[in-house]
Amino acid sequence: MPSLTDARSAQLYARAVTLLPGGVNSPVRAMRAIGRDPIFVDHGAGAELVDVDGNRYVDWVCSWGPLIHGHAHPEIVAAVQQAAARGTSFGAPTAGEIELAAEIADRLPSVEMSRMTSSGTEASMSALRLARAVTGRDMILKFSGAYHGHVDGLLAEAGSGLATQGIPASPGVPAAATAATVIVPWNDPDALRAATARHELAAIVAEPYPANMGLVPPDAGFLGLLREQADANGALLVFDEVISGFRVARGGAQERSGVTPDLTIMGKVVGGGVPAAAYGGPKALMERIAPAGDVYQAGTLSGNPLAVAAGLATLRLLDAGAYERLAATTTRLAEGLRAAAGDLPVQVATVPGLLTVFFRAEPVHDYADAAAADRDAYAAWCRALLAHGVYAPPSQFEAWFPSLAHDDAAIERTLAAASAAFASLS
Ligand SMILES: *Cc1c(COP(=O)(O)O)cnc(C)c1O
């Protein structure tokens, strides 16, 4: 098997661990889930990532979603450069923010108005504050295995049994913060109905195409049931489209499924690789946000001109043809990976623009199924992919992010590496 040279990465990591907790600024980058040390990046170009040791990889992580056009797309780079030359931040409104909000509203009819933040975590936190203000209720229902950023109240795990109250998933999260969170297994209509019967909810919050336990698409009718149960309960339906937005379709999961949420959380693609996120909904709800209304929420760098320029350039390149190409790339990759896996107990879950290779014989339907996957096999396969020049998500519980920069050559390189990596397992 070809092996990675990683002397420079190893040197940087040795220094990084003395200055950054675990050597990184976000945990998954440390690659602990696949049992190796992190790879330090030098640069990216298109579908390719080049590390500090000069190893070249086909990159299927693409910064975990924002880079739907691949690395350093010339038009996006030019937009950011032009914006930076005019000043990096003003703390005062700029015309680009209006254009970005209009672009979002054009794609998502449910989002008449939006408010920008600097991260998806902030956008989730703020959307839930608004839902609580609008309904005058505290309880939030979320799904097991869904991730909505590291907001205290949403960093909760389910206890045992159906429709349980959340327990903190991390030290430092107060029990009081998760006491108002109800957790239900994904794709479980009975558990959902039991929870809505028992609690007066401010919101049902869901990733409509959950991709943070690996990709686990909704069963037919499940998103419609969320809408129906939210209405019957008097709760708002909040779609966290930080991953699915502007990716699974031009108008995200809400367009693809035909189910319309009350509030939408956006991030990743909307910032084009620069820190930005947003939340939005109908004017009547959004005008509760300060200074139009009484619900406080603010941000020094919110609507930052670099992020707005990157986001606008990214969205404007996403025409109908782009979504057809992205879907075709995803299908070719998924079919190729299934063929490469042969008789191995592997499931490839996919929707346009997203994919997960689960090391499990049965289809994955909820978080319990995902958690039952063979993580050691995934780790070994992923390490072998790296050694063959393919950078796949270094965790069983993450999605692959196909981009418009992944051409036939990138897919072929990936499938050859995948076959070799599968072969190395047996
Ligand atoms: C990434 C992500 C978030 C958090 O966004 P950050 O910008 O990392 O804070 C929230 N929800 C979903 C579905 C995500 O994938």
mmCIF file with all atom_site columns, C-alpha atoms in Angstrom, residues 65 71 86 91 110 113 154 183 243 257 277-278 296 299 310 324 357 360 373 396 411:
data_model
loop_
_atom_site.group_PDB
_atom_site.id
_atom_site.type_symbol
_atom_site.label_atom_id
_atom_site.label_alt_id
_atom_site.label_comp_id
_atom_site.label_asym_id
_atom_site.label_entity_id
_atom_site.label_seq_id
_atom_site.pdbx_PDB_ins_code
_atom_site.Cartn_x
_atom_site.Cartn_y
_atom_site.Cartn_z
_atom_site.occupancy
_atom_site.B_iso_or_equiv
_atom_site.pdbx_formal_charge
_atom_site.auth_seq_id
_atom_site.auth_comp_id
_atom_site.auth_asym_id
_atom_site.auth_atom_id
_atom_site.pdbx_PDB_model_num
ATOM 1  C CA . GLY A 1 65  ? -19.926 21.640 3.110   1.00 0.00 ? 65  GLY A CA 1
ATOM 2  C CA . HIS A 1 71  ? -11.330 25.129 -3.362  1.00 0.00 ? 71  HIS A CA 1
ATOM 3  C CA . ARG A 1 86  ? -12.676 48.029 0.298   1.00 0.00 ? 86  ARG A CA 1
ATOM 4  C CA . GLY A 1 91  ? -20.226 47.478 11.791  1.00 0.00 ? 91  GLY A CA 1
ATOM 5  C CA . SER A 1 110 ? -40.531 30.486 3.144   1.00 0.00 ? 110 SER A CA 1
ATOM 6  C CA . MET A 1 113 ? -36.607 37.937 5.715   1.00 0.00 ? 113 MET A CA 1
ATOM 7  C CA . LEU A 1 154 ? -29.184 21.277 21.889  1.00 0.00 ? 154 LEU A CA 1
ATOM 8  C CA . ILE A 1 183 ? -35.299 14.003 22.162  1.00 0.00 ? 183 ILE A CA 1
ATOM 9  C CA . ILE A 1 243 ? -25.968 21.371 5.334   1.00 0.00 ? 243 ILE A CA 1
ATOM 10 C CA . SER A 1 257 ? -39.471 17.549 -0.015  1.00 0.00 ? 257 SER A CA 1
ATOM 11 C CA . ALA A 1 277 ? -24.731 31.743 8.552   1.00 0.00 ? 277 ALA A CA 1
ATOM 12 C CA . ALA A 1 278 ? -28.301 32.990 8.742   1.00 0.00 ? 278 ALA A CA 1
ATOM 13 C CA . TYR A 1 296 ? -32.577 40.599 21.078  1.00 0.00 ? 296 TYR A CA 1
ATOM 14 C CA . GLY A 1 299 ? -23.239 40.336 16.091  1.00 0.00 ? 299 GLY A CA 1
ATOM 15 C CA . ALA A 1 310 ? -18.249 34.927 -0.924  1.00 0.00 ? 310 ALA A CA 1
ATOM 16 C CA . GLU A 1 324 ? -27.940 18.620 -12.298 1.00 0.00 ? 324 GLU A CA 1
ATOM 17 C CA . VAL A 1 357 ? -20.608 4.979  3.402   1.00 0.00 ? 357 VAL A CA 1
ATOM 18 C CA . ARG A 1 360 ? -23.196 -2.016 8.246   1.00 0.00 ? 360 ARG A CA 1
ATOM 19 C CA . ALA A 1 373 ? -21.967 0.553  12.273  1.00 0.00 ? 373 ALA A CA 1
ATOM 20 C CA . GLN A 1 396 ? -18.254 7.242  10.354  1.00 0.00 ? 396 GLN A CA 1
ATOM 21 C CA . ILE A 1 411 ? -14.289 10.238 -9.300  1.00 0.00 ? 411 ILE A CA 1
#
